[in-house]
mmCIF file of the C-alpha atoms, coordinates in Angstrom:
data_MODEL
# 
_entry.id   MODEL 
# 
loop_
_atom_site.group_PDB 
_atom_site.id 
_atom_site.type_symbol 
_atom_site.label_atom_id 
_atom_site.label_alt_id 
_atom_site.label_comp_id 
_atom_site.label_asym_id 
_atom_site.label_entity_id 
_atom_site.label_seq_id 
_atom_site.pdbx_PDB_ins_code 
_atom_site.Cartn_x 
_atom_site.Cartn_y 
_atom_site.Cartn_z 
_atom_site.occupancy 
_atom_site.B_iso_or_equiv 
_atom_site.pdbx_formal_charge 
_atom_site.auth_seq_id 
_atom_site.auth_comp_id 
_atom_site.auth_asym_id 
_atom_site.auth_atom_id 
_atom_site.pdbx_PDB_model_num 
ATOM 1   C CA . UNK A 1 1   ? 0.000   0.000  0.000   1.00 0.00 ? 1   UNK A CA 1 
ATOM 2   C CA . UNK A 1 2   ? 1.273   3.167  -0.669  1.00 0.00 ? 2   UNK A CA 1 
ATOM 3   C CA . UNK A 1 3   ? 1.307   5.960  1.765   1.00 0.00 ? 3   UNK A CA 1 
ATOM 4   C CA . UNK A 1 4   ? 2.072   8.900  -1.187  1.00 0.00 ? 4   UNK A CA 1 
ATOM 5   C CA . UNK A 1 5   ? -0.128  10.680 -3.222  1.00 0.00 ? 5   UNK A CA 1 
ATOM 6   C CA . UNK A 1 6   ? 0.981   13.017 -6.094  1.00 0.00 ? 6   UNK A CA 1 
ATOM 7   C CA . UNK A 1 7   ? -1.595  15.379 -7.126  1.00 0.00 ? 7   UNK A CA 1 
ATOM 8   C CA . UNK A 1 8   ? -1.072  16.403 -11.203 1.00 0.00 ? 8   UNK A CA 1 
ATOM 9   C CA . UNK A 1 9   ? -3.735  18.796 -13.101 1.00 0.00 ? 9   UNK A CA 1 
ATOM 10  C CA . UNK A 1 10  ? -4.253  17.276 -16.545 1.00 0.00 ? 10  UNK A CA 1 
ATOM 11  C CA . UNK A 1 11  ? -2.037  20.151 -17.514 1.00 0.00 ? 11  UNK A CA 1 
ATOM 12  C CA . UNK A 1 12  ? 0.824   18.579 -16.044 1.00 0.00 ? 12  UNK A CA 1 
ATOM 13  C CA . UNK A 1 13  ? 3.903   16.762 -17.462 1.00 0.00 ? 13  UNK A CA 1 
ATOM 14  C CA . UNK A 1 14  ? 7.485   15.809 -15.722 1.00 0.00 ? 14  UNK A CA 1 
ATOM 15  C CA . UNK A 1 15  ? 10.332  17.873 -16.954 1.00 0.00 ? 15  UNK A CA 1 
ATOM 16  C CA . UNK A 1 16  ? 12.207  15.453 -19.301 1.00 0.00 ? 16  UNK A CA 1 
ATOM 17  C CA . UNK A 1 17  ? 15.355  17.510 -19.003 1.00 0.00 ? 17  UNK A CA 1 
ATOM 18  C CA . UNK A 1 18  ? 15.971  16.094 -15.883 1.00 0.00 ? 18  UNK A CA 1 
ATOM 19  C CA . UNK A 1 19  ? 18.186  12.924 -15.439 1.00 0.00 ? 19  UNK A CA 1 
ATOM 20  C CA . UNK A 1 20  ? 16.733  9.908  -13.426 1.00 0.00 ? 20  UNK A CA 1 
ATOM 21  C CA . UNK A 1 21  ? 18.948  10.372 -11.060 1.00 0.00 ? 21  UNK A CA 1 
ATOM 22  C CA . UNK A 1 22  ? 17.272  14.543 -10.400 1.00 0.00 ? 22  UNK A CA 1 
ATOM 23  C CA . UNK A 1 23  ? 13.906  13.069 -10.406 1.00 0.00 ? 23  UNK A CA 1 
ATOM 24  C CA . UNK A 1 24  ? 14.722  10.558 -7.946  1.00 0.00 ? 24  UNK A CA 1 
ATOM 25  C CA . UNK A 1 25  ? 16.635  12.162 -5.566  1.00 0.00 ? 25  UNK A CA 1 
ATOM 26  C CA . UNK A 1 26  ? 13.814  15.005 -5.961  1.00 0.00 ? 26  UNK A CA 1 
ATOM 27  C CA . UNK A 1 27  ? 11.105  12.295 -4.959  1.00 0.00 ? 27  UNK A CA 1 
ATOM 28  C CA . UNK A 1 28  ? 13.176  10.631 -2.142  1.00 0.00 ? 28  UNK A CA 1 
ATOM 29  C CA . UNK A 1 29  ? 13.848  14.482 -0.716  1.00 0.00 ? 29  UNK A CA 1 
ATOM 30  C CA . UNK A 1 30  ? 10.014  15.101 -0.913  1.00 0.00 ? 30  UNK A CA 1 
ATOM 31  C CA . UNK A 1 31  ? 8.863   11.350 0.781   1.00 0.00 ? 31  UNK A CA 1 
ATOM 32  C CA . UNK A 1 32  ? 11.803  12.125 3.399   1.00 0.00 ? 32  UNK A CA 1 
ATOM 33  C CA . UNK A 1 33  ? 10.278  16.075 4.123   1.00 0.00 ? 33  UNK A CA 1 
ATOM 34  C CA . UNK A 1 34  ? 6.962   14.080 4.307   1.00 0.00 ? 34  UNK A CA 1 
ATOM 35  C CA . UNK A 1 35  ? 8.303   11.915 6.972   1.00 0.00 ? 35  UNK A CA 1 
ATOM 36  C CA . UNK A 1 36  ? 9.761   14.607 9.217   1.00 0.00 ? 36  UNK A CA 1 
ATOM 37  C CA . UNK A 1 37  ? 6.149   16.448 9.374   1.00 0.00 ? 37  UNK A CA 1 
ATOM 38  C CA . UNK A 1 38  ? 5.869   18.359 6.129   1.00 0.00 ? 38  UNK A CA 1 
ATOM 39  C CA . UNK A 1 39  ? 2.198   18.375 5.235   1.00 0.00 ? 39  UNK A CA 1 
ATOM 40  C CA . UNK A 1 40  ? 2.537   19.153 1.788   1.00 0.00 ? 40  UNK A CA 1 
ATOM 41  C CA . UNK A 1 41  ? 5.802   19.460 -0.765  1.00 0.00 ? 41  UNK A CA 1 
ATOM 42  C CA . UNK A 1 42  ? 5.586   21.116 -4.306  1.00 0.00 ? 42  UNK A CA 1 
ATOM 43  C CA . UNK A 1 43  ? 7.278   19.832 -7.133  1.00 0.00 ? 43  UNK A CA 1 
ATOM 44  C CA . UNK A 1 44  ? 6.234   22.482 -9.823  1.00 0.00 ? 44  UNK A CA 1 
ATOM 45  C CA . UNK A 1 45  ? 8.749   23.522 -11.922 1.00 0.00 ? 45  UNK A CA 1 
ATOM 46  C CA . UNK A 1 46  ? 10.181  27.161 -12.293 1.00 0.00 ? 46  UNK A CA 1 
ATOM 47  C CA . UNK A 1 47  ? 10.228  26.485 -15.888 1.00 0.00 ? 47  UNK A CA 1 
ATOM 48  C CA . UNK A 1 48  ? 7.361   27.097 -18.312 1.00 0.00 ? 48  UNK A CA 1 
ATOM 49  C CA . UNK A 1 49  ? 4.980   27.969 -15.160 1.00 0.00 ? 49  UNK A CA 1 
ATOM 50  C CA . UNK A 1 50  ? 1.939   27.782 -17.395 1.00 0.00 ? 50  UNK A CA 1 
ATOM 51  C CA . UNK A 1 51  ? -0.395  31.312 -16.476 1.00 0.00 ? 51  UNK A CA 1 
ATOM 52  C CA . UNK A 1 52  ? 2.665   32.759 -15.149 1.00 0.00 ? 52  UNK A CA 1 
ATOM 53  C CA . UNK A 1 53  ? 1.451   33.666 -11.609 1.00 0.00 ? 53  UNK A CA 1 
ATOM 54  C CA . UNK A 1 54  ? 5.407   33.379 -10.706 1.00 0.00 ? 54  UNK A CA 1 
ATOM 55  C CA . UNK A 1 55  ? 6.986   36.641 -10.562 1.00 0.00 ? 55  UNK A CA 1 
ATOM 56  C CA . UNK A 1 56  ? 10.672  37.469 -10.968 1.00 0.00 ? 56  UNK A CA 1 
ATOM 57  C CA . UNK A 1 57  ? 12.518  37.893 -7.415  1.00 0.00 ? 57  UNK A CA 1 
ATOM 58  C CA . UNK A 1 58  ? 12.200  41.912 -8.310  1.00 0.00 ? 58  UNK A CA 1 
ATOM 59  C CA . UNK A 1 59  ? 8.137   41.806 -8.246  1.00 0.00 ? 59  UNK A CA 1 
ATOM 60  C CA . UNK A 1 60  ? 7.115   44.391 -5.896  1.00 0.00 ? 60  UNK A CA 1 
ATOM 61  C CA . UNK A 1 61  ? 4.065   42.447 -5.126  1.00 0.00 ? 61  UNK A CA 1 
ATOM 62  C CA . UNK A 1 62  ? 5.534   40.615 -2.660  1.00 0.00 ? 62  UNK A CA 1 
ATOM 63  C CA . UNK A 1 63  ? 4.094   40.752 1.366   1.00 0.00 ? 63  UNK A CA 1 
ATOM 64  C CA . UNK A 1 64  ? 4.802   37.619 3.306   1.00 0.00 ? 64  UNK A CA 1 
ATOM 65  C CA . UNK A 1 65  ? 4.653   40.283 6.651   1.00 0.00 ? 65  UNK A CA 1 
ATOM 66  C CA . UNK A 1 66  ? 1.348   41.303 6.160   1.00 0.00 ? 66  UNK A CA 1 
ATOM 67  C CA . UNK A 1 67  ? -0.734  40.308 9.323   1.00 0.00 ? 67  UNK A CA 1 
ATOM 68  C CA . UNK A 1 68  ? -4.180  39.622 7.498   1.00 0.00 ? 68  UNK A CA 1 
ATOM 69  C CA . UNK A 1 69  ? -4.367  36.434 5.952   1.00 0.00 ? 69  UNK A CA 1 
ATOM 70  C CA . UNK A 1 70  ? -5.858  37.306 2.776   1.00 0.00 ? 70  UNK A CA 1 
ATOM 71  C CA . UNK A 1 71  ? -3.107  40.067 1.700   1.00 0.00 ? 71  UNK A CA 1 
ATOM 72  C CA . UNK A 1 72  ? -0.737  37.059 1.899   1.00 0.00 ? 72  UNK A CA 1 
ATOM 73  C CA . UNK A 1 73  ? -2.266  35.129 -0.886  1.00 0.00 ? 73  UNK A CA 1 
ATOM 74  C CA . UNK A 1 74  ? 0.374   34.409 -4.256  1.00 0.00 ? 74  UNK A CA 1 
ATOM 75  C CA . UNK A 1 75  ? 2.970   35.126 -2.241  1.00 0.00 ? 75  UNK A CA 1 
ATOM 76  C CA . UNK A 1 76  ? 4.575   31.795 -2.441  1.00 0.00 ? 76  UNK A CA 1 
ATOM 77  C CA . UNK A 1 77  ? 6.357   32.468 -5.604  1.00 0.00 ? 77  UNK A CA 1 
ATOM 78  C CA . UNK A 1 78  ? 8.409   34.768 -3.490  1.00 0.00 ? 78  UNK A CA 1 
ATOM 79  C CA . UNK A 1 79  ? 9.824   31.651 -1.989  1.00 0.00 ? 79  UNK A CA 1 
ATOM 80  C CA . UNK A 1 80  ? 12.228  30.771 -4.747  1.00 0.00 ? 80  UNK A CA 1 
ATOM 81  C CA . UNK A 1 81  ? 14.230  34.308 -4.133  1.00 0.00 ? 81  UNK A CA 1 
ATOM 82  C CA . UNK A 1 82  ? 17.012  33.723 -1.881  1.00 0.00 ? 82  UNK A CA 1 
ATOM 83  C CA . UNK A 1 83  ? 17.417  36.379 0.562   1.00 0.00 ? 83  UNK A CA 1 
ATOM 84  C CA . UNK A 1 84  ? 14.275  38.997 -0.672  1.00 0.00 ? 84  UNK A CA 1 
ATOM 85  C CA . UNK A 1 85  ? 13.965  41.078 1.939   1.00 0.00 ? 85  UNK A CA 1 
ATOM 86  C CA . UNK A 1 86  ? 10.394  41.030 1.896   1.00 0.00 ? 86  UNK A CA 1 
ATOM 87  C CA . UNK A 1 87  ? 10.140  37.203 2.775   1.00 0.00 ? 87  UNK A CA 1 
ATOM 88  C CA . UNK A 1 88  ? 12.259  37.755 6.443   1.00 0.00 ? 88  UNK A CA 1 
ATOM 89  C CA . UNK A 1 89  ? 12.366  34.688 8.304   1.00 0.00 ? 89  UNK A CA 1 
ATOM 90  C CA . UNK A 1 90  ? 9.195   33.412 6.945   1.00 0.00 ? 90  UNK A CA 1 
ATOM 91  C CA . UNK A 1 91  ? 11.443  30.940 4.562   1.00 0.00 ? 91  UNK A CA 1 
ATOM 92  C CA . UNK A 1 92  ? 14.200  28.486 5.245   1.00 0.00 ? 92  UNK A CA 1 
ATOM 93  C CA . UNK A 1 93  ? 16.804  26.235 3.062   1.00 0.00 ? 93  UNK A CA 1 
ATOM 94  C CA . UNK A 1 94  ? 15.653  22.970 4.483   1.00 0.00 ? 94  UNK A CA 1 
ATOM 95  C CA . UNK A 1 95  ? 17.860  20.799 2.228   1.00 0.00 ? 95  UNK A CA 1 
ATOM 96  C CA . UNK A 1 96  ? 20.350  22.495 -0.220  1.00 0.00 ? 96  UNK A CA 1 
ATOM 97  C CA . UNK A 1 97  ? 20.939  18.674 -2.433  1.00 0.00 ? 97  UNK A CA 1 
ATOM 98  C CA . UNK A 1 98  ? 18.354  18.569 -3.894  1.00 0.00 ? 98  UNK A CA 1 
ATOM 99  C CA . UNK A 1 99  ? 17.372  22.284 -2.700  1.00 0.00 ? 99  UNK A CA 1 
ATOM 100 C CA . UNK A 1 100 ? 14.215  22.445 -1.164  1.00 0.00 ? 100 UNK A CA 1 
ATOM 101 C CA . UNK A 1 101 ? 12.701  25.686 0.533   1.00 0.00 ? 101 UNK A CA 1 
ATOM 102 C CA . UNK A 1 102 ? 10.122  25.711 3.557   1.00 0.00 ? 102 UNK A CA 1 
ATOM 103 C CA . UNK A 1 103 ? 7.559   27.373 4.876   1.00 0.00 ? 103 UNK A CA 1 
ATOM 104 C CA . UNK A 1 104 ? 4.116   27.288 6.563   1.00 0.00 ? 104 UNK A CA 1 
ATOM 105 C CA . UNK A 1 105 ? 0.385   27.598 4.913   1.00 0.00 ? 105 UNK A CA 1 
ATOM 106 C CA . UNK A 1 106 ? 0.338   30.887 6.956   1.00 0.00 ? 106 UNK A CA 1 
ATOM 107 C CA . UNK A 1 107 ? 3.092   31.672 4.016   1.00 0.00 ? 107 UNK A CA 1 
ATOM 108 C CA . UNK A 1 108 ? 0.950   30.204 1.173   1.00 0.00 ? 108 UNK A CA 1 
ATOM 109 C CA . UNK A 1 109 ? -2.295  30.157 -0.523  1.00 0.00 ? 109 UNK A CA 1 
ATOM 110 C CA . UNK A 1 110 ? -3.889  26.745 -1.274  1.00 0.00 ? 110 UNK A CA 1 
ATOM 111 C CA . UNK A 1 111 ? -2.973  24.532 -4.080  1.00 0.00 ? 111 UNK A CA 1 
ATOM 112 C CA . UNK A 1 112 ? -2.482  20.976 -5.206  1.00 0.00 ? 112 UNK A CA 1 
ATOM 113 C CA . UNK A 1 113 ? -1.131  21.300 -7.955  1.00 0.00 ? 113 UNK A CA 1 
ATOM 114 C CA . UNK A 1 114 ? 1.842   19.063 -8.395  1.00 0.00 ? 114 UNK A CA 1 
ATOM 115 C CA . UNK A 1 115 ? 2.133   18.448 -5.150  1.00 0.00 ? 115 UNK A CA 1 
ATOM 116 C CA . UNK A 1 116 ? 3.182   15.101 -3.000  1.00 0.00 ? 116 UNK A CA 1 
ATOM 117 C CA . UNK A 1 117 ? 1.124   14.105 0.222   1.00 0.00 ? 117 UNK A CA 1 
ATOM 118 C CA . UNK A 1 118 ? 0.858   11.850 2.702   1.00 0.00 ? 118 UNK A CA 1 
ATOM 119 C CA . UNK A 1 119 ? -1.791  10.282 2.623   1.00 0.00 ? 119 UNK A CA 1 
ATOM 120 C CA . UNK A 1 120 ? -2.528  9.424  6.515   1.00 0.00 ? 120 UNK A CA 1 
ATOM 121 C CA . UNK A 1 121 ? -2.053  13.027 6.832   1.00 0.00 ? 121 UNK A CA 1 
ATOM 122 C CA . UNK A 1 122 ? -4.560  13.934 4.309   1.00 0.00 ? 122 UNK A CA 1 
ATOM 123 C CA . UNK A 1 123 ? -6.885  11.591 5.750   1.00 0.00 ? 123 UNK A CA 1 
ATOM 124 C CA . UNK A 1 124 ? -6.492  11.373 9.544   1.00 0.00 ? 124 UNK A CA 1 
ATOM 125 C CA . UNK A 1 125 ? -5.273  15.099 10.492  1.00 0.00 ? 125 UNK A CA 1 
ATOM 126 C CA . UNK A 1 126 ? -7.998  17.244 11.631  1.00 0.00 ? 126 UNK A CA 1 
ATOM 127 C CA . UNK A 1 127 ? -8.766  21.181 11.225  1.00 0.00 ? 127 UNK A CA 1 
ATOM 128 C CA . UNK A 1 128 ? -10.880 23.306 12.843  1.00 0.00 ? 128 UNK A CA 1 
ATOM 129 C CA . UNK A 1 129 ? -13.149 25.275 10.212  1.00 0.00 ? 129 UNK A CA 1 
ATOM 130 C CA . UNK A 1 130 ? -14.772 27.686 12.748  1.00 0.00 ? 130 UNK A CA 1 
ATOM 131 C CA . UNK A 1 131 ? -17.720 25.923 12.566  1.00 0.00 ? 131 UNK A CA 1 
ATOM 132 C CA . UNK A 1 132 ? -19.055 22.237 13.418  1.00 0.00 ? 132 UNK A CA 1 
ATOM 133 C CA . UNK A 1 133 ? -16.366 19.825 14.152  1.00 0.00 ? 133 UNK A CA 1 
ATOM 134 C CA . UNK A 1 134 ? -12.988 19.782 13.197  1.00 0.00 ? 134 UNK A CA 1 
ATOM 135 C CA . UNK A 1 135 ? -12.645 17.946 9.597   1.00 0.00 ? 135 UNK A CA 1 
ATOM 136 C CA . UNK A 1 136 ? -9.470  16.007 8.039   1.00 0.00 ? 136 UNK A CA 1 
ATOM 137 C CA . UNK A 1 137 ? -8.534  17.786 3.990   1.00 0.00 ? 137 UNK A CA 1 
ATOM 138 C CA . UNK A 1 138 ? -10.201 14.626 2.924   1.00 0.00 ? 138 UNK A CA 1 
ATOM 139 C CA . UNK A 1 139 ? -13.277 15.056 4.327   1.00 0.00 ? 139 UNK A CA 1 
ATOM 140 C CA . UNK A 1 140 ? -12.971 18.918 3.619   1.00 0.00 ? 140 UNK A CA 1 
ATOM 141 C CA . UNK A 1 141 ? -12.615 17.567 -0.333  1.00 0.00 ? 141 UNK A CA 1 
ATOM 142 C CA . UNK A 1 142 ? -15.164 15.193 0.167   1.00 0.00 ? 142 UNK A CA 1 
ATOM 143 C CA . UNK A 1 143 ? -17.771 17.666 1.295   1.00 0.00 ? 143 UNK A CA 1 
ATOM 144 C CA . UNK A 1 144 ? -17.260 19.845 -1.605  1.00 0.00 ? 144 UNK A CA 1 
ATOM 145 C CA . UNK A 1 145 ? -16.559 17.688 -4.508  1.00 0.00 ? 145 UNK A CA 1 
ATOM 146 C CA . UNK A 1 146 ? -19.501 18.760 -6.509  1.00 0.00 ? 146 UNK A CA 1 
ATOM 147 C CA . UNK A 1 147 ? -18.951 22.523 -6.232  1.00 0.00 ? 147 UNK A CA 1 
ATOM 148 C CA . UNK A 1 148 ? -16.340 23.854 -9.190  1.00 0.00 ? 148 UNK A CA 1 
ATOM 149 C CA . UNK A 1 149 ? -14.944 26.188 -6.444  1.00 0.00 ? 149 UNK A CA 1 
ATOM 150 C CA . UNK A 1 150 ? -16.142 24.378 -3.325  1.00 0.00 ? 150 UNK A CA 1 
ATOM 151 C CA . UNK A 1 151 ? -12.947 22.741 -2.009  1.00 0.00 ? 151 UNK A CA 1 
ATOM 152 C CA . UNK A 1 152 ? -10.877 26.124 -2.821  1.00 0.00 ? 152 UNK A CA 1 
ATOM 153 C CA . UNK A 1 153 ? -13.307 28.094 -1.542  1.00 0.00 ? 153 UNK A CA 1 
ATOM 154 C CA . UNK A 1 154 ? -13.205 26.421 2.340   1.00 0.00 ? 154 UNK A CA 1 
ATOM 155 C CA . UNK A 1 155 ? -9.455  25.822 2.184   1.00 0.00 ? 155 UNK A CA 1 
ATOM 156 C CA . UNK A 1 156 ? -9.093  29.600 2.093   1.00 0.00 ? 156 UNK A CA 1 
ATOM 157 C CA . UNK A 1 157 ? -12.663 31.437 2.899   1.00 0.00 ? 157 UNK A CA 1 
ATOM 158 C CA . UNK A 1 158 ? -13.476 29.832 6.064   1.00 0.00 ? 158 UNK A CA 1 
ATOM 159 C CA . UNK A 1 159 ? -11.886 31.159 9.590   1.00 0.00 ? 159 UNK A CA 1 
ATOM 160 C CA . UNK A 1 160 ? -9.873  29.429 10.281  1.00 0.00 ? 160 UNK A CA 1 
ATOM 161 C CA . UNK A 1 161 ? -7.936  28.457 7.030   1.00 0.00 ? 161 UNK A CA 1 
ATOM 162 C CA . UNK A 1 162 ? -5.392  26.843 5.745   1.00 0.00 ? 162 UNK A CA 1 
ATOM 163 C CA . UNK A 1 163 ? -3.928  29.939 6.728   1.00 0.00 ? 163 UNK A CA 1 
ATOM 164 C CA . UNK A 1 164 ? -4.350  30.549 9.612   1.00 0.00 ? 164 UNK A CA 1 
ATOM 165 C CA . UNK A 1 165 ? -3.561  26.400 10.931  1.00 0.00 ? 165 UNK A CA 1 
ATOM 166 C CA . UNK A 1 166 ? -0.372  27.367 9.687   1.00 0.00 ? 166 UNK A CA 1 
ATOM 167 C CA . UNK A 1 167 ? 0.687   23.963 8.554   1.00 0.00 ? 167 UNK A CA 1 
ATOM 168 C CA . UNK A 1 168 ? 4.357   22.952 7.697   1.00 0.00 ? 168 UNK A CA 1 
ATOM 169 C CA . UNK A 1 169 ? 5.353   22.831 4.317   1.00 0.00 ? 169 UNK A CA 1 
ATOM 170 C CA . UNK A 1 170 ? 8.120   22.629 1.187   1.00 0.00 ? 170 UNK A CA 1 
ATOM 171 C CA . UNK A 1 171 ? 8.940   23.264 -2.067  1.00 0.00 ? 171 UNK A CA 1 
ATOM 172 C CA . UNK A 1 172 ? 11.013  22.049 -4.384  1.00 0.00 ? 172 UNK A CA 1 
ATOM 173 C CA . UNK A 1 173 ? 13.141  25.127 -5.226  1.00 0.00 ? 173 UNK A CA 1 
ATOM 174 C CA . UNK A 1 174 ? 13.652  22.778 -9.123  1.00 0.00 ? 174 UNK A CA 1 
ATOM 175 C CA . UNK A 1 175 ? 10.845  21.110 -9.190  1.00 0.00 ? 175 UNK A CA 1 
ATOM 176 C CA . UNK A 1 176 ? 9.846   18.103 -11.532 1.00 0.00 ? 176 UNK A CA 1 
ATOM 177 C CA . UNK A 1 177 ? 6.558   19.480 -13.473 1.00 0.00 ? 177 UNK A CA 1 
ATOM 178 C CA . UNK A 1 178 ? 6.165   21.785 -15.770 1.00 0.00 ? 178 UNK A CA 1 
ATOM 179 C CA . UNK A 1 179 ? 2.416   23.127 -16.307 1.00 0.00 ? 179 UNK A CA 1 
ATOM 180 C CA . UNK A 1 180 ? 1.412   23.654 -19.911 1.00 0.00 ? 180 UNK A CA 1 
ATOM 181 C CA . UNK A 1 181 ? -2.386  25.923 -20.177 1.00 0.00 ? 181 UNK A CA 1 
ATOM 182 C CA . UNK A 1 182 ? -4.576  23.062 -21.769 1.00 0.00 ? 182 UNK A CA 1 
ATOM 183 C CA . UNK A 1 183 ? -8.427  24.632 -22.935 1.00 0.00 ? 183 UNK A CA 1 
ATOM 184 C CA . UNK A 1 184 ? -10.579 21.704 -22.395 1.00 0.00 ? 184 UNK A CA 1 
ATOM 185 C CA . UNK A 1 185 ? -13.999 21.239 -23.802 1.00 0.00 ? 185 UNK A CA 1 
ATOM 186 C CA . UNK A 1 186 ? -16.660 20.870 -21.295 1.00 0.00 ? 186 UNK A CA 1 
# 
């Protein structure tokens, strides 16, 4: 049975430029950050970033010290610039071979996309929402899969968020998928 997940968007494809040996060693680092009590690590690449929402280390746009939540959104991008001044001791070189960055969802805005998991974690861990009882991301998923927007919507509308439960987690400062724009027909 295996305890990883790896979430890929049909707009998804590994970066063939890498040797085995990156993409291995790139997997093993993310399983391994897993292990130690990372909730989530991203393996999208910095190449070919699809809609572009990642900015160049000189984007003014960047406010990982803003207190309220919500003006802290798309600022994870910001975590691939070594030593911005903006991003203060909210980032961290957790592994420099490969080189992996982390963080915490207080950081970050909610994603999956190309992302690894655990999947106890993802199933067993459990978040307050503000209202009712506290609910794994599962069941958070679960609850919303037939709403376009729904599982989005709770991971960063309610209070608390994945925000604000300020979870630990990495990136891959590489990365192993590159995100091509696909239109789909409906």
């Amino acid at each position: 049975q295996n305890e990883y997940l790896l979430f890929l968007e049909a707009d998804f494809k590994m970066d063939v430029s890498l040797s085995l040996d990156e993409i291995q060693s790139q997997l093993l680092a993310a399983t391994g950050m897993l292990e130690r009590g990372a909730e989530v690590v991203r393996l999208l690449s910095r190449k070919d970033q699809g809609c572009g929402t990642f900015k160049d280390c000189d984007h003014h746009g960047i406010h990982l010290l803003a207190e309220n939540p919500g003006d802290r959104t798309r600022n994870w991008f910001a975590f691939y610039c070594r030593d911005h001044p903006h991003t203060g001791s909210s980032v961290a070189d957790c592994l420099r071979v490969p080189d992996f960055r982390c963080f915490s969802s207080w950081d970050s805005n909610w994603t999956l996309n190309a992302v690894l998991v655990k999947k106890s974690s993802m199933l067993q861990k459990k978040y307050p929402l503000g209202t009712g009882p506290d609910k794994s991301i599962a069941e958070i998923g679960l609850q919303q899969f037939m709403q376009q927007d729904g599982f989005e919507s709770v991971m960063i509308g309610s209070q608390p968020s994945w925000m604000t439960w300020r979870l630990p987690l990495c990136i891959s400062y590489e990365g192993l998928f590159i995100q091509e724009e696909i239109e789909t027909a409906t």
